[in-house]
């Protein structure tokens, strides 16, 4: 029983246990049921929410679609509008372009027309320029013909030619040069009386050294043709005598002396092919207080020991150096040496006033082997001392003596010229060293040219008047009884060469012995024209 009881108890306990488990399961079921219900409710709720959401979404989608359609159509409309606008703008641009094109075409046409017109003008201008050139050429030719004829007349008359050179000044000038190139007008200091002068040439202050040389180069070259040529530079101190004769440096400012020597050396080289062989010698002397000094001998002083000798038509100063010249360089070196040796002293007029005359002498001997002709020419280039009167230059003591000597030789030169002008039987060449030295050039068969240099300043007007009067007197002088200049050529046989051909018309003049050869002296009475 007990066992049964026990079994019962166990069963009861088991039942209780089961019942408890069932109660638990039921409770669990109930809670699960509740959960299911909650979930169902929730689902239901969320479904309805979803449904609403879906509905609203669908509505929204529909709305969006509508909107899209609307936007699309709007876009299309806009696109259409845009393309329309663009077209319109394009048209406007086109129009503007067309307008510009039209304008440009017009401009191009205009430019073409102008170009054509200017081309026509250019052609006209060219034609006129050519005509002007032609006329200028003719005028130049006429002028050079006139000059050549004038020179010929002067030579026929045997006149001493005079060129006037007016130096530049910064002040108001008292001298006015006429455009004809041969006359000038001087206003005197008191302003009352004007004086007009005419010379063979008047060089105004703008004239350059090369223009001056251009005018005298033919004359210089005559020395090569057998003439005795003399060029003077006259004027008061500071008027440009040395500037004209010697100039400065080795370039454009070179004066007549260095240019002449170079020209003669070059010309002699050119003549060599015609069969002429030249030898040249130069001396350079200074005459100061009637004494001669050799400028080519360094350290030499003025002395009486040098005497002037005229021998066989050639003038020499005894005891002075004669240097052989064979090139332009050797000649230039000689000129430089001589100009450094010059006596230069100060006076009130010009700190570098030269109180002496300098004479550059070039002796030229030309030999023509095949014809046996010999020709002797000489070139004297003279830079005279200042022509001013003593009172004005303020010279005193020793310098007064110098000024007197200078004036003496200048007045002797004037006397020689007036005796020649008056065709006096006696010409006082021997009154001064200067005139005696230059006698062969002045005395008949030479060619003489004088440069009268003037300072155009009002303060110098009186001196200028004196210079111009002196020059006018010189201009009237006839050399060699109007026979004109004579060439000095001797020949031993009858002429065959071209040089001798010019001499056909020449008549015998004098006999000359030279070494073992006896030559027949012939000289031309014709004026030279080349
Ligand atoms: P002169 O020999 O007559 O006393 P210069 O030839 O020595 O005179 O001239 C005096 C100064 O004037 C020099 O310095 C010179 O260079 C200058 N001179 C003279 N003539 C001219 C000219 N035509 N052009 C430029 N300078 C000149
Ligand atoms: Mg001088």
Coordinates of C-alpha atoms and ligand atoms in Angstrom, one line a residue:
X1 CA 0.0 0.0 0.0
X2 CA 2.5 2.2 1.0
X3 CA 4.1 1.4 -2.3
X4 CA 0.8 2.1 -3.9
X5 CA 0.5 5.1 -1.9
X6 CA 3.9 5.9 -2.8
X7 CA 3.1 5.2 -6.4
X8 CA 0.0 7.3 -6.0
X9 CA 1.9 10.0 -4.4
X10 CA 4.5 9.7 -7.2
X11 CA 1.7 9.7 -9.7
X12 CA 0.0 12.6 -8.0
X13 CA 3.3 14.3 -7.9
X14 CA 3.8 13.4 -11.6
X15 CA 0.3 14.7 -12.4
X16 CA 1.0 17.8 -10.4
X17 CA 4.2 18.2 -12.3
X18 CA 2.4 17.6 -15.6
X19 CA -0.4 19.9 -14.6
X20 CA 2.2 22.5 -13.7
X21 CA 3.9 21.9 -17.0
X22 CA 0.6 22.1 -18.8
X23 CA -0.3 25.3 -17.0
X24 CA 3.1 26.6 -18.1
X25 CA 2.5 25.5 -21.6
X26 CA -1.0 27.0 -21.6
X27 CA 0.4 30.2 -20.2
X28 CA 3.0 30.2 -22.8
X29 CA 0.4 29.5 -25.5
X30 CA -1.8 32.2 -24.2
X31 CA 1.1 34.7 -24.2
X32 CA 2.1 33.5 -27.7
X33 CA -1.5 33.9 -28.7
X34 CA -1.4 37.3 -27.4
X35 CA 1.8 38.0 -29.2
X36 CA 0.3 36.6 -32.4
X37 CA -2.7 38.9 -31.9
X38 CA -0.4 41.8 -31.3
X39 CA 1.6 41.0 -34.3
X40 CA -1.5 40.5 -36.3
X41 CA -2.6 43.8 -35.2
X42 CA 0.7 45.3 -35.9
X43 CA 0.8 43.7 -39.3
X44 CA -2.7 44.9 -40.0
X45 CA -1.7 48.3 -38.9
X46 CA 1.6 48.3 -40.9
X47 CA -0.2 47.0 -43.9
X48 CA -2.7 49.8 -43.7
X49 CA 0.3 52.2 -43.2
X50 CA 2.0 50.5 -46.2
X51 CA -1.2 50.8 -48.1
X52 CA -1.5 54.4 -47.3
X53 CA 2.2 54.9 -48.0
X54 CA 1.8 53.0 -51.2
X55 CA -1.2 55.0 -52.1
X56 CA 0.5 58.2 -51.3
X57 CA 3.6 57.0 -53.2
X58 CA 1.6 56.1 -56.2
X59 CA -0.1 59.5 -56.0
X60 CA 3.3 61.1 -55.6
X61 CA 4.7 59.1 -58.5
X62 CA 1.8 60.0 -60.7
X63 CA 2.2 63.6 -59.7
X64 CA 5.9 63.4 -60.5
X65 CA 5.2 61.8 -63.8
X66 CA 2.8 64.5 -64.6
X67 CA 5.3 67.0 -63.5
X68 CA 8.0 65.3 -65.6
X69 CA 5.7 65.4 -68.6
X70 CA 5.0 69.0 -68.0
X71 CA 8.7 69.7 -67.6
X72 CA 9.5 67.9 -70.7
X73 CA 7.0 69.8 -72.7
X74 CA 8.2 72.9 -71.0
X75 CA 11.8 71.9 -71.9
X76 CA 10.8 71.3 -75.5
X77 CA 9.0 74.6 -75.5
X78 CA 12.1 76.2 -74.0
X79 CA 14.4 74.5 -76.5
X80 CA 12.2 75.7 -79.3
X81 CA 12.3 79.2 -77.9
X82 CA 16.0 79.0 -77.5
X83 CA 16.7 77.8 -81.0
X84 CA 14.4 80.6 -82.2
X85 CA 16.3 83.1 -80.1
X86 CA 19.6 81.7 -81.4
X87 CA 18.4 82.0 -84.9
X88 CA 17.3 85.5 -84.3
X89 CA 20.7 86.5 -82.8
X90 CA 22.4 84.7 -85.6
X91 CA 20.5 86.8 -88.1
X92 CA 21.5 89.9 -86.2
X93 CA 25.1 88.9 -86.3
X94 CA 24.9 88.1 -89.9
X95 CA 23.4 91.5 -90.6
X96 CA 26.2 93.2 -88.6
X97 CA 28.8 91.1 -90.5
X98 CA 27.2 92.0 -93.7
X99 CA 27.3 95.7 -92.8
X100 CA 30.9 95.4 -91.8
X101 CA 31.8 93.6 -94.9
X102 CA 30.1 96.2 -97.0
X103 CA 32.0 98.9 -95.1
X104 CA 35.2 97.1 -95.6
X105 CA 34.6 96.6 -99.3
X106 CA 33.9 100.3 -99.5
X107 CA 37.1 101.0 -97.6
X108 CA 39.1 98.6 -99.8
X109 CA 37.6 100.3 -102.9
X110 CA 38.5 103.6 -101.4
X111 CA 42.0 102.4 -100.6
X112 CA 42.4 101.0 -104.1
X113 CA 41.3 104.3 -105.6
X114 CA 43.7 106.2 -103.3
X115 CA 46.5 103.8 -104.2
X116 CA 45.8 104.3 -107.8
X117 CA 45.8 108.0 -107.4
X118 CA 49.1 107.9 -105.4
X119 CA 50.6 105.6 -107.9
X120 CA 49.7 108.1 -110.6
X121 CA 51.1 110.9 -108.3
X122 CA 54.3 108.8 -107.7
X123 CA 54.8 108.4 -111.5
X124 CA 54.2 112.1 -112.0
X125 CA 56.7 112.8 -109.1
X126 CA 59.2 110.4 -110.6
X127 CA 58.9 112.1 -113.9
X128 CA 59.3 115.5 -112.3
X129 CA 62.2 114.3 -110.3
X130 CA 63.8 113.0 -113.4
X131 CA 63.2 116.3 -115.1
X132 CA 64.5 118.2 -112.1
X133 CA 67.6 116.0 -112.1
X134 CA 68.0 116.5 -115.8
X135 CA 67.7 120.3 -115.3
X136 CA 70.0 120.3 -112.4
X137 CA 72.5 118.3 -114.4
X138 CA 72.1 120.7 -117.2
X139 CA 72.5 123.7 -114.8
X140 CA 75.6 122.0 -113.3
X141 CA 77.0 121.4 -116.7
X142 CA 76.2 125.0 -117.8
X143 CA 77.8 126.2 -114.5
X144 CA 80.9 124.1 -115.1
X145 CA 81.1 125.2 -118.7
X146 CA 80.7 128.8 -117.6
X147 CA 83.5 128.3 -115.1
X148 CA 85.7 126.5 -117.6
X149 CA 85.1 129.4 -120.1
X150 CA 85.7 131.9 -117.3
X151 CA 88.9 130.2 -116.4
X152 CA 89.9 130.1 -120.1
X153 CA 89.3 133.8 -120.4
X154 CA 91.3 134.4 -117.3
X155 CA 94.1 132.3 -118.6
X156 CA 93.9 134.0 -122.0
X157 CA 94.2 137.3 -120.3
X158 CA 96.8 135.9 -118.0
X159 CA 95.0 137.1 -114.9
X160 CA 95.9 136.2 -111.5
X161 CA 92.9 134.4 -110.2
X162 CA 91.5 135.3 -106.8
X163 CA 89.3 133.3 -104.6
X164 CA 87.8 134.7 -101.5
X165 CA 87.1 132.6 -98.5
X166 CA 84.9 133.8 -95.6
X167 CA 85.6 132.1 -92.4
X168 CA 82.7 131.1 -90.1
X169 CA 81.7 133.3 -87.2
X170 CA 79.2 133.1 -84.3
X171 CA 78.5 136.8 -84.4
X172 CA 76.4 138.8 -86.7
X173 CA 78.6 139.0 -89.9
X174 CA 79.5 142.2 -91.6
X175 CA 80.0 140.2 -94.8
X176 CA 77.2 138.8 -96.9
X177 CA 78.0 136.3 -99.7
X178 CA 75.8 136.4 -102.7
X179 CA 74.2 133.2 -104.0
X180 CA 76.1 133.5 -107.3
X181 CA 79.2 132.2 -105.6
X182 CA 81.4 135.0 -106.9
X183 CA 80.4 138.2 -105.1
X184 CA 80.0 139.6 -101.6
X185 CA 79.0 142.7 -99.8
X186 CA 80.8 144.3 -96.9
X187 CA 79.0 146.5 -94.4
X188 CA 81.6 148.9 -92.9
X189 CA 81.9 149.4 -89.2
X190 CA 80.3 152.8 -89.3
X191 CA 77.4 151.2 -91.2
X192 CA 77.5 154.0 -93.7
X193 CA 79.1 152.7 -96.8
X194 CA 78.6 149.3 -98.2
X195 CA 81.2 147.9 -100.5
X196 CA 80.6 145.2 -103.1
X197 CA 83.4 142.9 -104.5
X198 CA 83.5 140.3 -107.1
X199 CA 86.1 137.6 -107.5
X200 CA 86.6 134.4 -109.4
X201 CA 85.0 132.5 -106.6
X202 CA 83.6 133.4 -103.2
X203 CA 83.4 130.6 -100.7
X204 CA 80.9 131.3 -98.0
X205 CA 81.5 130.3 -94.3
X206 CA 79.9 126.9 -94.8
X207 CA 82.4 125.8 -97.4
X208 CA 84.4 122.7 -96.5
X209 CA 88.0 121.9 -97.1
X210 CA 87.2 119.4 -99.9
X211 CA 85.1 121.9 -101.8
X212 CA 88.0 124.4 -101.7
X213 CA 90.4 121.8 -102.9
X214 CA 88.0 120.7 -105.6
X215 CA 88.3 124.2 -107.1
X216 CA 92.1 124.4 -107.0
X217 CA 92.9 120.8 -107.8
X218 CA 93.1 121.3 -111.6
X219 CA 95.5 124.2 -111.0
X220 CA 97.6 122.0 -108.7
X221 CA 97.7 119.3 -111.2
X222 CA 99.0 121.8 -113.8
X223 CA 102.3 121.5 -112.0
X224 CA 102.4 117.9 -113.4
X225 CA 101.9 119.3 -116.9
X226 CA 104.9 121.5 -116.6
X227 CA 103.5 124.7 -115.3
X228 CA 104.9 126.9 -112.5
X229 CA 102.0 127.1 -110.1
X230 CA 101.7 129.4 -107.1
X231 CA 99.0 129.5 -104.6
X232 CA 98.9 132.2 -101.9
X233 CA 96.9 132.4 -98.7
X234 CA 96.4 136.0 -97.8
X235 CA 94.5 137.7 -95.0
X236 CA 94.7 139.1 -91.5
X237 CA 95.7 137.0 -88.6
X238 CA 93.0 134.6 -87.6
X239 CA 91.2 134.9 -90.9
X240 CA 91.9 131.2 -91.8
X241 CA 95.1 131.4 -94.0
X242 CA 96.7 128.4 -92.3
X243 CA 93.4 126.6 -92.1
X244 CA 93.0 127.0 -95.8
X245 CA 96.6 126.1 -96.7
X246 CA 97.5 123.5 -94.2
X247 CA 94.4 122.7 -92.2
X248 CA 94.4 120.4 -89.3
X249 CA 94.9 116.6 -88.8
X250 CA 94.9 113.9 -91.4
X251 CA 91.2 113.8 -92.2
X252 CA 88.5 116.1 -93.6
X253 CA 90.1 119.1 -92.1
X254 CA 93.3 118.8 -94.2
X255 CA 94.0 121.9 -96.2
X256 CA 95.4 122.5 -99.7
X257 CA 99.1 121.5 -99.0
X258 CA 98.5 117.9 -97.9
X259 CA 95.7 117.4 -100.4
X260 CA 97.8 118.8 -103.2
X261 CA 100.8 116.6 -102.5
X262 CA 98.6 113.5 -102.2
X263 CA 96.8 114.4 -105.5
X264 CA 100.1 115.0 -107.4
X265 CA 101.6 111.7 -106.1
X266 CA 98.5 109.9 -107.1
X267 CA 98.2 111.6 -110.5
X268 CA 101.9 110.9 -111.2
X269 CA 101.2 107.2 -110.5
X270 CA 98.3 107.3 -112.9
X271 CA 100.3 109.0 -115.6
X272 CA 103.0 106.4 -115.4
X273 CA 101.1 104.1 -117.8
X274 CA 101.3 106.8 -120.5
X275 CA 105.1 106.5 -120.3
X276 CA 105.8 109.4 -118.0
X277 CA 108.1 108.8 -115.0
X278 CA 108.1 111.5 -112.4
X279 CA 110.5 112.4 -109.7
X280 CA 109.4 114.8 -107.0
X281 CA 111.3 116.7 -104.4
X282 CA 110.0 119.1 -101.8
X283 CA 111.4 121.9 -99.7
X284 CA 109.6 123.7 -97.0
X285 CA 110.9 127.1 -95.9
X286 CA 109.9 130.0 -93.8
X287 CA 110.7 133.6 -94.4
X288 CA 110.9 135.6 -91.3
X289 CA 112.3 139.1 -91.0
X290 CA 113.7 138.7 -94.5
X291 CA 115.6 135.6 -93.5
X292 CA 115.1 132.2 -94.7
X293 CA 114.8 129.1 -92.4
X294 CA 114.7 125.5 -93.5
X295 CA 111.7 123.9 -91.9
X296 CA 112.9 120.5 -92.9
X297 CA 116.1 120.8 -91.0
X298 CA 115.5 120.4 -87.3
X299 CA 117.1 123.1 -85.1
X300 CA 118.0 125.3 -88.0
X301 CA 117.6 129.0 -87.4
X302 CA 116.8 131.9 -89.7
X303 CA 119.8 133.1 -91.6
X304 CA 121.0 135.1 -94.6
X305 CA 123.1 132.2 -95.8
X306 CA 120.3 130.8 -97.9
X307 CA 120.1 132.6 -101.2
X308 CA 117.5 132.3 -103.9
X309 CA 118.7 131.1 -107.3
X310 CA 116.8 131.0 -110.5
X311 CA 118.5 128.4 -112.8
X312 CA 117.2 127.1 -116.0
X313 CA 113.7 128.1 -115.2
X314 CA 113.8 126.4 -111.8
X315 CA 114.0 128.3 -108.6
X316 CA 115.9 126.9 -105.7
X317 CA 116.9 128.1 -102.3
X318 CA 120.5 127.3 -101.7
X319 CA 121.4 125.2 -98.7
X320 CA 117.9 124.0 -98.0
X321 CA 116.9 120.4 -97.8
X322 CA 115.2 118.9 -100.8
X323 CA 113.5 115.7 -99.9
X324 CA 112.5 113.0 -102.3
X325 CA 108.8 112.3 -102.3
X326 CA 107.7 108.9 -103.5
X327 CA 104.5 108.3 -101.7
X328 CA 101.5 110.1 -100.1
X329 CA 102.8 108.9 -96.7
X330 CA 106.3 110.3 -97.2
X331 CA 104.8 113.6 -98.3
X332 CA 102.4 113.7 -95.3
X333 CA 105.3 113.0 -92.9
X334 CA 107.3 115.9 -94.5
X335 CA 104.3 118.3 -94.1
X336 CA 103.8 117.3 -90.5
X337 CA 107.5 117.8 -89.7
X338 CA 107.6 121.2 -91.3
X339 CA 104.4 122.5 -89.7
X340 CA 105.8 121.5 -86.2
X341 CA 108.9 123.5 -86.9
X342 CA 107.0 126.7 -87.7
X343 CA 107.6 129.9 -85.7
X344 CA 104.6 130.8 -83.9
X345 CA 104.3 133.8 -81.6
X346 CA 101.5 135.4 -79.7
X347 CA 100.1 138.8 -80.5
X348 CA 97.0 140.5 -79.3
X349 CA 95.2 139.2 -82.4
X350 CA 95.6 135.5 -82.1
X351 CA 97.5 133.5 -79.6
X352 CA 98.8 131.3 -82.4
X353 CA 99.5 134.1 -84.8
X354 CA 102.2 133.2 -87.3
X355 CA 104.6 136.1 -88.0
X356 CA 106.3 134.5 -90.9
X357 CA 105.5 133.4 -94.5
X358 CA 105.9 129.7 -95.1
X359 CA 106.4 128.3 -98.6
X360 CA 106.0 124.7 -99.5
X361 CA 107.9 124.0 -102.8
X362 CA 107.3 120.9 -104.8
X363 CA 109.6 120.3 -107.8
X364 CA 108.4 117.9 -110.4
X365 CA 110.4 116.4 -113.2
X366 CA 108.7 114.2 -115.7
X367 CA 110.5 112.1 -118.2
X368 CA 109.0 110.4 -121.2
X369 CA 111.6 107.8 -122.2
X370 CA 110.2 106.9 -125.7
X371 CA 110.0 110.5 -126.9
X372 CA 112.8 111.8 -124.8
X373 CA 110.7 114.6 -123.5
X374 CA 111.4 116.1 -120.1
X375 CA 109.1 118.4 -118.3
X376 CA 109.7 120.4 -115.2
X377 CA 106.8 121.8 -113.2
X378 CA 106.7 123.3 -109.8
X379 CA 104.1 124.0 -107.2
X380 CA 104.5 126.8 -104.6
X381 CA 102.0 126.9 -101.7
X382 CA 102.4 130.0 -99.7
X383 CA 100.9 130.7 -96.3
X384 CA 101.5 134.4 -95.9
X385 CA 101.9 136.2 -92.6
X386 CA 99.0 138.2 -91.2
X387 CA 98.2 141.3 -93.3
X388 CA 97.0 143.4 -90.4
X389 CA 98.4 146.8 -89.8
X390 CA 100.9 147.3 -87.0
X391 CA 98.7 149.5 -84.8
X392 CA 95.9 147.0 -84.7
X393 CA 97.8 143.9 -83.8
X394 CA 99.4 145.8 -80.8
X395 CA 102.9 144.7 -81.8
X396 CA 105.7 146.3 -79.9
X397 CA 109.5 146.1 -79.9
X398 CA 110.8 143.0 -81.6
X399 CA 107.4 142.2 -82.8
X400 CA 107.0 145.6 -84.3
X401 CA 110.1 144.9 -86.3
X402 CA 108.5 141.6 -87.4
X403 CA 105.3 143.3 -88.3
X404 CA 107.2 145.8 -90.4
X405 CA 109.2 143.1 -92.1
X406 CA 106.0 141.2 -92.8
X407 CA 104.3 144.4 -94.0
X408 CA 107.4 145.2 -96.1
X409 CA 107.3 141.9 -97.9
X410 CA 103.5 142.0 -98.3
X411 CA 103.7 145.6 -99.6
X412 CA 106.5 144.4 -102.0
X413 CA 104.1 141.7 -103.1
X414 CA 101.5 144.4 -103.6
X415 CA 104.1 146.5 -105.5
X416 CA 104.9 143.6 -107.8
X417 CA 101.3 143.0 -108.5
X418 CA 100.6 146.7 -109.3
X419 CA 103.7 146.9 -111.5
X420 CA 102.4 143.8 -113.4
X421 CA 98.9 145.3 -113.6
X422 CA 100.3 148.6 -115.0
X423 CA 102.6 146.5 -117.3
X424 CA 105.6 148.4 -116.1
X425 CA 108.9 147.6 -117.6
X426 CA 110.5 147.2 -114.2
X427 CA 108.8 144.9 -111.7
X428 CA 110.4 145.1 -108.3
X429 CA 110.8 141.4 -107.6
X430 CA 114.0 141.9 -105.7
X431 CA 112.5 144.1 -103.1
X432 CA 111.7 141.2 -100.8
X433 CA 112.8 137.6 -100.5
X434 CA 109.2 136.5 -100.9
X435 CA 108.7 138.2 -104.3
X436 CA 112.1 137.2 -105.5
X437 CA 111.5 133.6 -104.6
X438 CA 108.2 133.6 -106.5
X439 CA 109.4 135.6 -109.5
X440 CA 109.1 132.8 -112.0
X441 CA 105.5 132.2 -111.0
X442 CA 104.6 135.8 -111.0
X443 CA 106.8 136.9 -113.8
X444 CA 104.9 135.8 -116.8
X445 CA 104.5 132.2 -117.6
X446 CA 103.2 130.8 -114.3
X447 CA 99.8 130.3 -113.0
X448 CA 98.9 132.2 -109.8
X449 CA 96.0 132.0 -107.6
X450 CA 95.4 133.9 -104.4
X451 CA 93.1 133.0 -101.6
X452 CA 92.0 136.1 -99.7
X453 CA 90.8 134.9 -96.4
X454 CA 88.4 137.2 -94.5
X455 CA 87.0 137.3 -91.0
X456 CA 83.4 138.5 -91.4
X457 CA 83.0 139.9 -87.9
X458 CA 82.1 143.6 -87.7
X459 CA 85.2 144.3 -85.5
X460 CA 87.4 143.2 -88.4
X461 CA 85.5 145.1 -91.1
X462 CA 88.3 147.7 -91.6
X463 CA 90.9 144.9 -92.0
X464 CA 88.6 143.0 -94.3
X465 CA 88.1 146.1 -96.4
X466 CA 91.9 146.4 -96.8
X467 CA 92.2 142.7 -97.7
X468 CA 89.4 142.9 -100.2
X469 CA 90.9 146.0 -101.9
X470 CA 94.3 144.3 -102.1
X471 CA 92.7 141.2 -103.5
X472 CA 90.7 143.2 -106.1
X473 CA 94.0 144.8 -107.2
X474 CA 95.6 141.4 -107.5
X475 CA 92.6 140.1 -109.5
X476 CA 93.2 142.7 -112.2
X477 CA 96.8 141.7 -112.7
X478 CA 97.7 140.1 -116.0
X479 CA 100.7 137.8 -116.1
X480 CA 103.0 137.3 -119.1
X481 CA 101.6 140.1 -121.3
X482 CA 98.4 138.2 -121.8
X483 CA 100.2 135.3 -123.3
X484 CA 98.9 133.0 -120.6
X485 CA 100.7 130.4 -118.7
X486 CA 103.5 128.5 -120.4
X487 CA 104.4 124.9 -120.0
X488 CA 108.0 124.0 -119.6
X489 CA 108.7 121.0 -121.8
X490 CA 111.8 120.1 -123.6
X491 CA 112.1 117.3 -126.1
X492 CA 114.9 115.9 -128.1
X493 CA 113.2 114.3 -131.1
X494 CA 110.1 115.0 -133.1
X495 CA 106.9 114.2 -131.4
X496 CA 105.3 110.9 -131.8
X497 CA 103.7 110.3 -128.5
X498 CA 100.3 111.7 -127.5
X499 CA 101.9 114.1 -125.1
X500 CA 104.2 115.3 -127.8
X501 CA 101.2 115.6 -130.1
X502 CA 99.7 118.4 -128.0
X503 CA 103.0 120.2 -128.4
X504 CA 102.9 120.2 -132.2
X505 CA 101.6 123.7 -132.2
X506 CA 104.2 124.9 -129.7
X507 CA 107.0 127.0 -131.0
X508 CA 110.7 126.8 -130.0
X509 CA 111.6 129.0 -127.1
X510 CA 115.0 128.4 -125.7
X511 CA 117.9 126.0 -125.7
X512 CA 118.6 123.9 -122.7
X513 CA 121.5 121.6 -121.9
X514 CA 121.0 118.6 -119.7
X515 CA 123.8 116.2 -119.2
X516 CA 125.0 114.9 -122.5
X517 CA 121.6 115.3 -124.1
X518 CA 121.0 118.5 -126.0
X519 CA 117.3 119.1 -126.0
X520 CA 115.3 121.5 -128.0
X521 CA 113.2 123.7 -125.7
X522 CA 109.7 124.1 -126.7
X523 CA 107.0 125.9 -124.9
X524 CA 103.3 126.3 -125.4
X525 CA 101.8 129.7 -125.8
X526 CA 98.3 128.2 -125.5
X527 CA 96.3 128.3 -122.4
X528 CA 95.9 124.9 -120.9
X529 CA 92.5 123.5 -120.7
X530 CA 91.8 120.1 -119.4
Ligands
LIG1 P1 95.5 132.5 -89.8 O1 96.4 131.5 -90.3 O2 94.9 133.4 -90.9 O3 96.0 133.4 -88.7 P2 94.1 130.3 -88.9 O4 94.0 129.5 -90.1 O5 95.1 129.9 -87.8 O6 94.2 131.8 -89.2 O7 92.6 130.3 -88.2 C1 92.3 130.8 -86.9 C2 91.4 129.8 -86.2 O8 90.2 129.8 -86.9 C3 91.9 128.4 -86.3 O9 91.6 127.8 -85.0 C4 91.2 127.7 -87.4 O10 91.0 126.4 -87.2 C5 89.9 128.5 -87.4 N1 89.3 128.6 -88.7 C6 89.7 129.4 -89.7 N2 89.0 129.3 -90.8 C7 88.1 128.3 -90.6 C8 87.1 127.7 -91.3 N3 86.8 128.1 -92.6 N4 86.4 126.8 -90.8 C9 86.6 126.4 -89.5 N5 87.6 126.9 -88.7 C10 88.3 127.9 -89.2
LIG2 MG1 98.4 131.2 -89.8

